[in-house]
Amino acid sequence: MPATEVVIVSGAEYAKYEPAAGDTWVLRTFSPSIWIQIARNWAAQEFRTPDTTVTVFDIARGTQETSADGKAWKRVQTLEPPTAAEWWRITDNRPGRRRYERPVSPFTTKDREATHVAYLPGSAIPPNRVALDDSYRPVGGPRLGMQDVYNYICRIGLTRPGTLRGLHLFAHADEDGPILLNTWSPAPHDPGRGLLDIDARAHQDFTTANIPRVSVPDPFRSDADRDSFIATNPRTRSGFNSAWSEDTTAVVWGCLGDHFVKEFVEQVAAQLAQAKAKAAKRPGTKMPADPAITIRANVRGSLGEEDRAFWAAFFGLNPASGIPTTIVKPLSWVKQKLIALNHEAYPGQLGSALGAGTTFPRRRVLAAPLGASTWVKPADRDRGVNALMRVVPREFDTVLGLYQGLGFVYALDLADTTSPFGRGYGQFPPAAATP
């Protein structure tokens, strides 16, 4: 078996608001330990395959390490680790007028709803600076981030093509991608990435602006010429595409939680269950081939007035006109919508970049389906190397069940198989045929 490599990325338990006493909220500083231990658990799994090198990017500690046996780890690089003082509160988010201020603890609930906490590398230096704006540039050196991971993948493609058989991302996440340090992207849908952005971005990471199409010498005249080319062009489309093995597996272990989508899915699932129960009581009655689904706002508040613009965008309505709070759509539309939403999320975009399931049928990208959250608390039976992340049991069973009904394939090989959905990670892109 030829030598292969697996890349593991461990994010930080980032600064965020957590409820304290009464209606006050405090800023919790990041903790690196929770993610790196889980990442090392998975590294131990990978070393069971002979001739495997594992490289771990520990974003919270600013280190890149590699090992060929899981016992001896070599430090490849060390950058300045983040500090708790480098999280700031965004007080004005208008382009060209963005402004950051030092957080004051504790925050009130109102502050939490009105502002966003952002990580700005180097912002703790000098310490007497109390406000920053769009003119801010990093002070104190770079920080390890997702761009370094892509640089490394592209280097594999130019030096050891076809050997990267795994990419595992352990971090908080949403549909836009793994949140490694909770940096702030002022324009997450622009082709180019922000200078201070360390996190992954679904609609930026795989564009030509971030991984350009550069003419690569083939062959290089020497190893020195190759190293010189890589130093000048750390990310190239050719390098990225060439790195992966035919059967590579990439896993986004963090959440794709979305309260809006979760409630949408639960409403759909409840109506389908009622329709099936009704048909079962009447012998000879069959479910309609494409039943109508009624979605109502304000069931629990998350589809309510505060989400008026999102409600309109979700259903393709004009927010300036009267927006109905009850929408009726056929089940085929629901399937189309969920497939499209998952495709637009980071795992779907990564899958497209890898040609997973299309150009390369044996490649796959696994993640929690959109609307499901994951946790790090293992079950009693999940100890040692099995103490990994999973979709929250019971709370998201309905969400997983509906996706399974739509044809999602679940990653039982990542799982404790005593659970009907494994760890709850679906295969991207969805295996369900588009209606």
PDB file of N, CA and C in Angstrom, residues 176-263:
ATOM      1  N   ASP A 176     -21.632  28.285   6.771  1.00  0.00           N
ATOM      2  CA  ASP A 176     -20.560  28.970   6.047  1.00  0.00           C
ATOM      3  C   ASP A 176     -19.218  28.292   6.222  1.00  0.00           C
ATOM      4  N   GLY A 177     -19.089  27.388   7.200  1.00  0.00           N
ATOM      5  CA  GLY A 177     -17.844  26.656   7.343  1.00  0.00           C
ATOM      6  C   GLY A 177     -17.367  26.537   8.776  1.00  0.00           C
ATOM      7  N   PRO A 178     -16.342  25.718   9.030  1.00  0.00           N
ATOM      8  CA  PRO A 178     -15.758  25.577  10.356  1.00  0.00           C
ATOM      9  C   PRO A 178     -15.271  26.914  10.910  1.00  0.00           C
ATOM     10  N   ILE A 179     -15.562  27.155  12.174  1.00  0.00           N
ATOM     11  CA  ILE A 179     -15.220  28.414  12.843  1.00  0.00           C
ATOM     12  C   ILE A 179     -13.983  28.150  13.686  1.00  0.00           C
ATOM     13  N   LEU A 180     -12.819  28.443  13.147  1.00  0.00           N
ATOM     14  CA  LEU A 180     -11.567  28.078  13.797  1.00  0.00           C
ATOM     15  C   LEU A 180     -11.194  29.039  14.917  1.00  0.00           C
ATOM     16  N   LEU A 181     -11.361  30.337  14.681  1.00  0.00           N
ATOM     17  CA  LEU A 181     -11.102  31.333  15.724  1.00  0.00           C
ATOM     18  C   LEU A 181     -12.225  32.359  15.834  1.00  0.00           C
ATOM     19  N   ASN A 182     -13.295  32.172  15.077  1.00  0.00           N
ATOM     20  CA  ASN A 182     -14.408  33.115  15.079  1.00  0.00           C
ATOM     21  C   ASN A 182     -13.976  34.492  14.600  1.00  0.00           C
ATOM     22  N   THR A 183     -13.255  34.501  13.483  1.00  0.00           N
ATOM     23  CA  THR A 183     -12.905  35.782  12.874  1.00  0.00           C
ATOM     24  C   THR A 183     -14.103  36.329  12.126  1.00  0.00           C
ATOM     25  N   TRP A 184     -14.031  37.584  11.760  1.00  0.00           N
ATOM     26  CA  TRP A 184     -15.160  38.271  11.154  1.00  0.00           C
ATOM     27  C   TRP A 184     -14.878  38.532   9.699  1.00  0.00           C
ATOM     28  N   SER A 185     -15.760  38.072   8.832  1.00  0.00           N
ATOM     29  CA  SER A 185     -15.615  38.334   7.403  1.00  0.00           C
ATOM     30  C   SER A 185     -16.612  39.406   7.001  1.00  0.00           C
ATOM     31  N   PRO A 186     -16.145  40.595   6.640  1.00  0.00           N
ATOM     32  CA  PRO A 186     -17.081  41.668   6.308  1.00  0.00           C
ATOM     33  C   PRO A 186     -17.893  41.397   5.052  1.00  0.00           C
ATOM     34  N   ALA A 187     -17.395  40.555   4.161  1.00  0.00           N
ATOM     35  CA  ALA A 187     -18.118  40.265   2.914  1.00  0.00           C
ATOM     36  C   ALA A 187     -17.942  38.783   2.589  1.00  0.00           C
ATOM     37  N   PRO A 188     -18.637  37.882   3.315  1.00  0.00           N
ATOM     38  CA  PRO A 188     -18.392  36.446   3.154  1.00  0.00           C
ATOM     39  C   PRO A 188     -18.768  35.890   1.799  1.00  0.00           C
ATOM     40  N   HIS A 189     -19.501  36.656   0.968  1.00  0.00           N
ATOM     41  CA  HIS A 189     -19.884  36.148  -0.343  1.00  0.00           C
ATOM     42  C   HIS A 189     -19.082  36.788  -1.480  1.00  0.00           C
ATOM     43  N   ASP A 190     -18.101  37.641  -1.150  1.00  0.00           N
ATOM     44  CA  ASP A 190     -17.195  38.152  -2.164  1.00  0.00           C
ATOM     45  C   ASP A 190     -16.184  37.066  -2.532  1.00  0.00           C
ATOM     46  N   PRO A 191     -15.661  37.087  -3.753  1.00  0.00           N
ATOM     47  CA  PRO A 191     -14.725  36.024  -4.162  1.00  0.00           C
ATOM     48  C   PRO A 191     -13.452  35.967  -3.330  1.00  0.00           C
ATOM     49  N   GLY A 192     -12.922  37.134  -2.938  1.00  0.00           N
ATOM     50  CA  GLY A 192     -11.673  37.167  -2.189  1.00  0.00           C
ATOM     51  C   GLY A 192     -11.910  37.158  -0.696  1.00  0.00           C
ATOM     52  N   ARG A 193     -10.937  36.641   0.048  1.00  0.00           N
ATOM     53  CA  ARG A 193     -11.048  36.575   1.499  1.00  0.00           C
ATOM     54  C   ARG A 193     -10.447  37.817   2.146  1.00  0.00           C
ATOM     55  N   GLY A 194     -10.964  38.159   3.351  1.00  0.00           N
ATOM     56  CA  GLY A 194     -10.423  39.269   4.106  1.00  0.00           C
ATOM     57  C   GLY A 194      -9.039  38.944   4.648  1.00  0.00           C
ATOM     58  N   LEU A 195      -8.221  39.968   4.825  1.00  0.00           N
ATOM     59  CA  LEU A 195      -6.845  39.776   5.291  1.00  0.00           C
ATOM     60  C   LEU A 195      -6.796  39.170   6.688  1.00  0.00           C
ATOM     61  N   LEU A 196      -7.797  39.449   7.521  1.00  0.00           N
ATOM     62  CA  LEU A 196      -7.779  39.002   8.906  1.00  0.00           C
ATOM     63  C   LEU A 196      -8.633  37.763   9.137  1.00  0.00           C
ATOM     64  N   ASP A 197      -9.121  37.171   8.066  1.00  0.00           N
ATOM     65  CA  ASP A 197     -10.073  36.069   8.198  1.00  0.00           C
ATOM     66  C   ASP A 197      -9.341  34.737   8.295  1.00  0.00           C
ATOM     67  N   ILE A 198      -9.510  34.036   9.411  1.00  0.00           N
ATOM     68  CA  ILE A 198      -8.836  32.768   9.661  1.00  0.00           C
ATOM     69  C   ILE A 198      -9.765  31.585   9.429  1.00  0.00           C
ATOM     70  N   ASP A 199     -11.081  31.806   9.552  1.00  0.00           N
ATOM     71  CA  ASP A 199     -12.049  30.721   9.454  1.00  0.00           C
ATOM     72  C   ASP A 199     -12.217  30.231   8.014  1.00  0.00           C
ATOM     73  N   ALA A 200     -12.946  29.103   7.874  1.00  0.00           N
ATOM     74  CA  ALA A 200     -13.311  28.600   6.551  1.00  0.00           C
ATOM     75  C   ALA A 200     -14.514  29.378   6.024  1.00  0.00           C
ATOM     76  N   ARG A 201     -14.621  29.501   4.707  1.00  0.00           N
ATOM     77  CA  ARG A 201     -15.722  30.241   4.085  1.00  0.00           C
ATOM     78  C   ARG A 201     -16.228  29.462   2.867  1.00  0.00           C
ATOM     79  N   ALA A 202     -17.512  29.103   2.907  1.00  0.00           N
ATOM     80  CA  ALA A 202     -18.091  28.265   1.853  1.00  0.00           C
ATOM     81  C   ALA A 202     -17.976  28.890   0.476  1.00  0.00           C
ATOM     82  N   HIS A 203     -18.200  30.199   0.369  1.00  0.00           N
ATOM     83  CA  HIS A 203     -18.280  30.830  -0.945  1.00  0.00           C
ATOM     84  C   HIS A 203     -17.031  31.622  -1.312  1.00  0.00           C
ATOM     85  N   GLN A 204     -15.946  31.416  -0.565  1.00  0.00           N
ATOM     86  CA  GLN A 204     -14.682  32.071  -0.890  1.00  0.00           C
ATOM     87  C   GLN A 204     -13.534  31.087  -1.071  1.00  0.00           C
ATOM     88  N   ASP A 205     -13.548  30.014  -0.295  1.00  0.00           N
ATOM     89  CA  ASP A 205     -12.375  29.154  -0.217  1.00  0.00           C
ATOM     90  C   ASP A 205     -12.035  28.439  -1.515  1.00  0.00           C
ATOM     91  N   PHE A 206     -13.014  28.155  -2.347  1.00  0.00           N
ATOM     92  CA  PHE A 206     -12.754  27.339  -3.532  1.00  0.00           C
ATOM     93  C   PHE A 206     -12.893  28.132  -4.827  1.00  0.00           C
ATOM     94  N   THR A 207     -12.888  29.458  -4.713  1.00  0.00           N
ATOM     95  CA  THR A 207     -12.956  30.310  -5.893  1.00  0.00           C
ATOM     96  C   THR A 207     -11.571  30.471  -6.503  1.00  0.00           C
ATOM     97  N   THR A 208     -11.551  30.972  -7.734  1.00  0.00           N
ATOM     98  CA  THR A 208     -10.277  31.233  -8.401  1.00  0.00           C
ATOM     99  C   THR A 208      -9.475  32.297  -7.664  1.00  0.00           C
ATOM    100  N   ALA A 209     -10.173  33.206  -6.969  1.00  0.00           N
ATOM    101  CA  ALA A 209      -9.465  34.244  -6.218  1.00  0.00           C
ATOM    102  C   ALA A 209      -8.651  33.642  -5.081  1.00  0.00           C
ATOM    103  N   ASN A 210      -9.141  32.559  -4.467  1.00  0.00           N
ATOM    104  CA  ASN A 210      -8.433  31.975  -3.330  1.00  0.00           C
ATOM    105  C   ASN A 210      -7.521  30.826  -3.755  1.00  0.00           C
ATOM    106  N   ILE A 211      -7.966  30.033  -4.728  1.00  0.00           N
ATOM    107  CA  ILE A 211      -7.122  28.958  -5.267  1.00  0.00           C
ATOM    108  C   ILE A 211      -7.013  29.201  -6.770  1.00  0.00           C
ATOM    109  N   PRO A 212      -6.062  30.038  -7.176  1.00  0.00           N
ATOM    110  CA  PRO A 212      -5.999  30.482  -8.580  1.00  0.00           C
ATOM    111  C   PRO A 212      -5.513  29.392  -9.534  1.00  0.00           C
ATOM    112  N   ARG A 213      -5.890  29.576 -10.773  1.00  0.00           N
ATOM    113  CA  ARG A 213      -5.424  28.683 -11.838  1.00  0.00           C
ATOM    114  C   ARG A 213      -4.091  29.237 -12.363  1.00  0.00           C
ATOM    115  N   VAL A 214      -3.019  28.694 -11.857  1.00  0.00           N
ATOM    116  CA  VAL A 214      -1.676  29.125 -12.222  1.00  0.00           C
ATOM    117  C   VAL A 214      -1.025  28.029 -13.070  1.00  0.00           C
ATOM    118  N   SER A 215      -0.338  28.436 -14.098  1.00  0.00           N
ATOM    119  CA  SER A 215       0.368  27.469 -14.944  1.00  0.00           C
ATOM    120  C   SER A 215       1.506  26.829 -14.148  1.00  0.00           C
ATOM    121  N   VAL A 216       1.434  25.514 -13.983  1.00  0.00           N
ATOM    122  CA  VAL A 216       2.425  24.797 -13.179  1.00  0.00           C
ATOM    123  C   VAL A 216       3.381  24.038 -14.107  1.00  0.00           C
ATOM    124  N   PRO A 217       4.696  24.213 -13.955  1.00  0.00           N
ATOM    125  CA  PRO A 217       5.652  23.470 -14.786  1.00  0.00           C
ATOM    126  C   PRO A 217       5.460  21.958 -14.641  1.00  0.00           C
ATOM    127  N   ASP A 218       5.476  21.266 -15.723  1.00  0.00           N
ATOM    128  CA  ASP A 218       5.325  19.814 -15.692  1.00  0.00           C
ATOM    129  C   ASP A 218       6.247  19.183 -16.735  1.00  0.00           C
ATOM    130  N   PRO A 219       7.314  18.568 -16.314  1.00  0.00           N
ATOM    131  CA  PRO A 219       7.724  18.419 -14.902  1.00  0.00           C
ATOM    132  C   PRO A 219       8.582  19.595 -14.448  1.00  0.00           C
ATOM    133  N   PHE A 220       8.806  19.684 -13.121  1.00  0.00           N
ATOM    134  CA  PHE A 220       9.760  20.652 -12.604  1.00  0.00           C
ATOM    135  C   PHE A 220      11.176  20.169 -12.935  1.00  0.00           C
ATOM    136  N   ARG A 221      12.068  21.097 -13.174  1.00  0.00           N
ATOM    137  CA  ARG A 221      13.438  20.718 -13.530  1.00  0.00           C
ATOM    138  C   ARG A 221      14.176  20.105 -12.347  1.00  0.00           C
ATOM    139  N   SER A 222      13.789  20.525 -11.142  1.00  0.00           N
ATOM    140  CA  SER A 222      14.452  19.992  -9.951  1.00  0.00           C
ATOM    141  C   SER A 222      13.557  20.239  -8.742  1.00  0.00           C
ATOM    142  N   ASP A 223      13.887  19.614  -7.623  1.00  0.00           N
ATOM    143  CA  ASP A 223      13.147  19.845  -6.376  1.00  0.00           C
ATOM    144  C   ASP A 223      13.286  21.299  -5.937  1.00  0.00           C
ATOM    145  N   ALA A 224      14.452  21.879  -6.201  1.00  0.00           N
ATOM    146  CA  ALA A 224      14.654  23.277  -5.819  1.00  0.00           C
ATOM    147  C   ALA A 224      13.725  24.191  -6.614  1.00  0.00           C
ATOM    148  N   ASP A 225      13.510  23.896  -7.896  1.00  0.00           N
ATOM    149  CA  ASP A 225      12.594  24.682  -8.704  1.00  0.00           C
ATOM    150  C   ASP A 225      11.157  24.526  -8.194  1.00  0.00           C
ATOM    151  N   ARG A 226      10.810  23.304  -7.785  1.00  0.00           N
ATOM    152  CA  ARG A 226       9.472  23.075  -7.250  1.00  0.00           C
ATOM    153  C   ARG A 226       9.270  23.877  -5.964  1.00  0.00           C
ATOM    154  N   ASP A 227      10.248  23.833  -5.062  1.00  0.00           N
ATOM    155  CA  ASP A 227      10.127  24.574  -3.803  1.00  0.00           C
ATOM    156  C   ASP A 227      10.034  26.072  -4.057  1.00  0.00           C
ATOM    157  N   SER A 228      10.784  26.549  -5.034  1.00  0.00           N
ATOM    158  CA  SER A 228      10.744  27.971  -5.368  1.00  0.00           C
ATOM    159  C   SER A 228       9.366  28.351  -5.919  1.00  0.00           C
ATOM    160  N   PHE A 229       8.806  27.499  -6.769  1.00  0.00           N
ATOM    161  CA  PHE A 229       7.478  27.758  -7.325  1.00  0.00           C
ATOM    162  C   PHE A 229       6.426  27.775  -6.221  1.00  0.00           C
ATOM    163  N   ILE A 230       6.492  26.817  -5.296  1.00  0.00           N
ATOM    164  CA  ILE A 230       5.509  26.741  -4.214  1.00  0.00           C
ATOM    165  C   ILE A 230       5.613  27.969  -3.314  1.00  0.00           C
ATOM    166  N   ALA A 231       6.830  28.419  -3.041  1.00  0.00           N
ATOM    167  CA  ALA A 231       7.006  29.606  -2.201  1.00  0.00           C
ATOM    168  C   ALA A 231       6.348  30.831  -2.823  1.00  0.00           C
ATOM    169  N   THR A 232       6.404  30.914  -4.148  1.00  0.00           N
ATOM    170  CA  THR A 232       5.812  32.051  -4.855  1.00  0.00           C
ATOM    171  C   THR A 232       4.319  31.868  -5.070  1.00  0.00           C
ATOM    172  N   ASN A 233       3.882  30.604  -5.194  1.00  0.00           N
ATOM    173  CA  ASN A 233       2.476  30.291  -5.466  1.00  0.00           C
ATOM    174  C   ASN A 233       1.994  29.238  -4.454  1.00  0.00           C
ATOM    175  N   PRO A 234       1.750  29.647  -3.189  1.00  0.00           N
ATOM    176  CA  PRO A 234       1.397  28.653  -2.169  1.00  0.00           C
ATOM    177  C   PRO A 234       0.085  27.927  -2.446  1.00  0.00           C
ATOM    178  N   ARG A 235      -0.831  28.567  -3.193  1.00  0.00           N
ATOM    179  CA  ARG A 235      -2.098  27.914  -3.513  1.00  0.00           C
ATOM    180  C   ARG A 235      -2.311  27.951  -5.021  1.00  0.00           C
ATOM    181  N   THR A 236      -2.494  26.782  -5.604  1.00  0.00           N
ATOM    182  CA  THR A 236      -2.791  26.681  -7.028  1.00  0.00           C
ATOM    183  C   THR A 236      -3.898  25.649  -7.215  1.00  0.00           C
ATOM    184  N   ARG A 237      -4.717  25.860  -8.223  1.00  0.00           N
ATOM    185  CA  ARG A 237      -5.787  24.908  -8.525  1.00  0.00           C
ATOM    186  C   ARG A 237      -5.218  23.537  -8.845  1.00  0.00           C
ATOM    187  N   SER A 238      -4.116  23.510  -9.587  1.00  0.00           N
ATOM    188  CA  SER A 238      -3.504  22.244  -9.949  1.00  0.00           C
ATOM    189  C   SER A 238      -3.053  21.479  -8.711  1.00  0.00           C
ATOM    190  N   GLY A 239      -2.416  22.192  -7.763  1.00  0.00           N
ATOM    191  CA  GLY A 239      -1.960  21.543  -6.541  1.00  0.00           C
ATOM    192  C   GLY A 239      -3.118  21.031  -5.710  1.00  0.00           C
ATOM    193  N   PHE A 240      -4.175  21.838  -5.583  1.00  0.00           N
ATOM    194  CA  PHE A 240      -5.341  21.438  -4.789  1.00  0.00           C
ATOM    195  C   PHE A 240      -6.003  20.209  -5.389  1.00  0.00           C
ATOM    196  N   ASN A 241      -6.232  20.226  -6.686  1.00  0.00           N
ATOM    197  CA  ASN A 241      -6.916  19.116  -7.336  1.00  0.00           C
ATOM    198  C   ASN A 241      -6.096  17.829  -7.313  1.00  0.00           C
ATOM    199  N   SER A 242      -4.777  17.963  -7.358  1.00  0.00           N
ATOM    200  CA  SER A 242      -3.919  16.781  -7.452  1.00  0.00           C
ATOM    201  C   SER A 242      -3.657  16.116  -6.113  1.00  0.00           C
ATOM    202  N   ALA A 243      -3.943  16.793  -5.017  1.00  0.00           N
ATOM    203  CA  ALA A 243      -3.548  16.281  -3.706  1.00  0.00           C
ATOM    204  C   ALA A 243      -4.326  15.036  -3.289  1.00  0.00           C
ATOM    205  N   TRP A 244      -5.608  14.975  -3.650  1.00  0.00           N
ATOM    206  CA  TRP A 244      -6.522  14.003  -3.062  1.00  0.00           C
ATOM    207  C   TRP A 244      -6.415  12.622  -3.704  1.00  0.00           C
ATOM    208  N   SER A 245      -6.651  11.594  -2.879  1.00  0.00           N
ATOM    209  CA  SER A 245      -6.701  10.231  -3.404  1.00  0.00           C
ATOM    210  C   SER A 245      -8.058   9.989  -4.057  1.00  0.00           C
ATOM    211  N   GLU A 246      -8.171   8.889  -4.770  1.00  0.00           N
ATOM    212  CA  GLU A 246      -9.418   8.560  -5.463  1.00  0.00           C
ATOM    213  C   GLU A 246     -10.555   8.305  -4.480  1.00  0.00           C
ATOM    214  N   ASP A 247     -10.225   7.870  -3.252  1.00  0.00           N
ATOM    215  CA  ASP A 247     -11.257   7.500  -2.282  1.00  0.00           C
ATOM    216  C   ASP A 247     -11.191   8.357  -1.024  1.00  0.00           C
ATOM    217  N   THR A 248     -10.769   9.607  -1.158  1.00  0.00           N
ATOM    218  CA  THR A 248     -10.612  10.466   0.012  1.00  0.00           C
ATOM    219  C   THR A 248     -11.943  10.718   0.717  1.00  0.00           C
ATOM    220  N   THR A 249     -11.860  10.897   2.039  1.00  0.00           N
ATOM    221  CA  THR A 249     -13.026  11.245   2.847  1.00  0.00           C
ATOM    222  C   THR A 249     -12.717  12.519   3.621  1.00  0.00           C
ATOM    223  N   ALA A 250     -13.576  13.515   3.497  1.00  0.00           N
ATOM    224  CA  ALA A 250     -13.453  14.746   4.270  1.00  0.00           C
ATOM    225  C   ALA A 250     -14.650  14.834   5.200  1.00  0.00           C
ATOM    226  N   VAL A 251     -14.414  15.219   6.458  1.00  0.00           N
ATOM    227  CA  VAL A 251     -15.487  15.285   7.445  1.00  0.00           C
ATOM    228  C   VAL A 251     -15.456  16.637   8.147  1.00  0.00           C
ATOM    229  N   VAL A 252     -16.582  17.341   8.124  1.00  0.00           N
ATOM    230  CA  VAL A 252     -16.776  18.542   8.931  1.00  0.00           C
ATOM    231  C   VAL A 252     -17.526  18.091  10.174  1.00  0.00           C
ATOM    232  N   TRP A 253     -16.836  18.004  11.299  1.00  0.00           N
ATOM    233  CA  TRP A 253     -17.407  17.396  12.501  1.00  0.00           C
ATOM    234  C   TRP A 253     -18.273  18.377  13.291  1.00  0.00           C
ATOM    235  N   GLY A 254     -18.206  19.668  13.003  1.00  0.00           N
ATOM    236  CA  GLY A 254     -18.969  20.641  13.773  1.00  0.00           C
ATOM    237  C   GLY A 254     -20.414  20.758  13.319  1.00  0.00           C
ATOM    238  N   CYS A 255     -21.141  21.674  13.932  1.00  0.00           N
ATOM    239  CA  CYS A 255     -22.576  21.843  13.671  1.00  0.00           C
ATOM    240  C   CYS A 255     -22.844  22.393  12.270  1.00  0.00           C
ATOM    241  N   LEU A 256     -24.030  22.098  11.784  1.00  0.00           N
ATOM    242  CA  LEU A 256     -24.642  22.890  10.734  1.00  0.00           C
ATOM    243  C   LEU A 256     -26.000  23.359  11.253  1.00  0.00           C
ATOM    244  N   GLY A 257     -26.006  23.716  12.538  1.00  0.00           N
ATOM    245  CA  GLY A 257     -27.243  24.105  13.195  1.00  0.00           C
ATOM    246  C   GLY A 257     -27.828  25.372  12.605  1.00  0.00           C
ATOM    247  N   ASP A 258     -29.121  25.377  12.410  1.00  0.00           N
ATOM    248  CA  ASP A 258     -29.856  26.543  11.921  1.00  0.00           C
ATOM    249  C   ASP A 258     -31.271  26.403  12.451  1.00  0.00           C
ATOM    250  N   HIS A 259     -31.656  27.296  13.377  1.00  0.00           N
ATOM    251  CA  HIS A 259     -32.970  27.168  14.029  1.00  0.00           C
ATOM    252  C   HIS A 259     -34.107  27.246  13.019  1.00  0.00           C
ATOM    253  N   PHE A 260     -33.957  28.104  12.031  1.00  0.00           N
ATOM    254  CA  PHE A 260     -34.999  28.265  11.020  1.00  0.00           C
ATOM    255  C   PHE A 260     -35.194  26.955  10.256  1.00  0.00           C
ATOM    256  N   VAL A 261     -34.086  26.386   9.761  1.00  0.00           N
ATOM    257  CA  VAL A 261     -34.178  25.149   8.990  1.00  0.00           C
ATOM    258  C   VAL A 261     -34.655  23.996   9.869  1.00  0.00           C
ATOM    259  N   LYS A 262     -34.199  23.943  11.113  1.00  0.00           N
ATOM    260  CA  LYS A 262     -34.632  22.880  12.021  1.00  0.00           C
ATOM    261  C   LYS A 262     -36.142  22.891  12.188  1.00  0.00           C
ATOM    262  N   GLU A 263     -36.717  24.062  12.429  1.00  0.00           N
ATOM    263  CA  GLU A 263     -38.168  24.117  12.612  1.00  0.00           C
ATOM    264  C   GLU A 263     -38.894  23.811  11.305  1.00  0.00           C
TER     265      GLU A 263
END
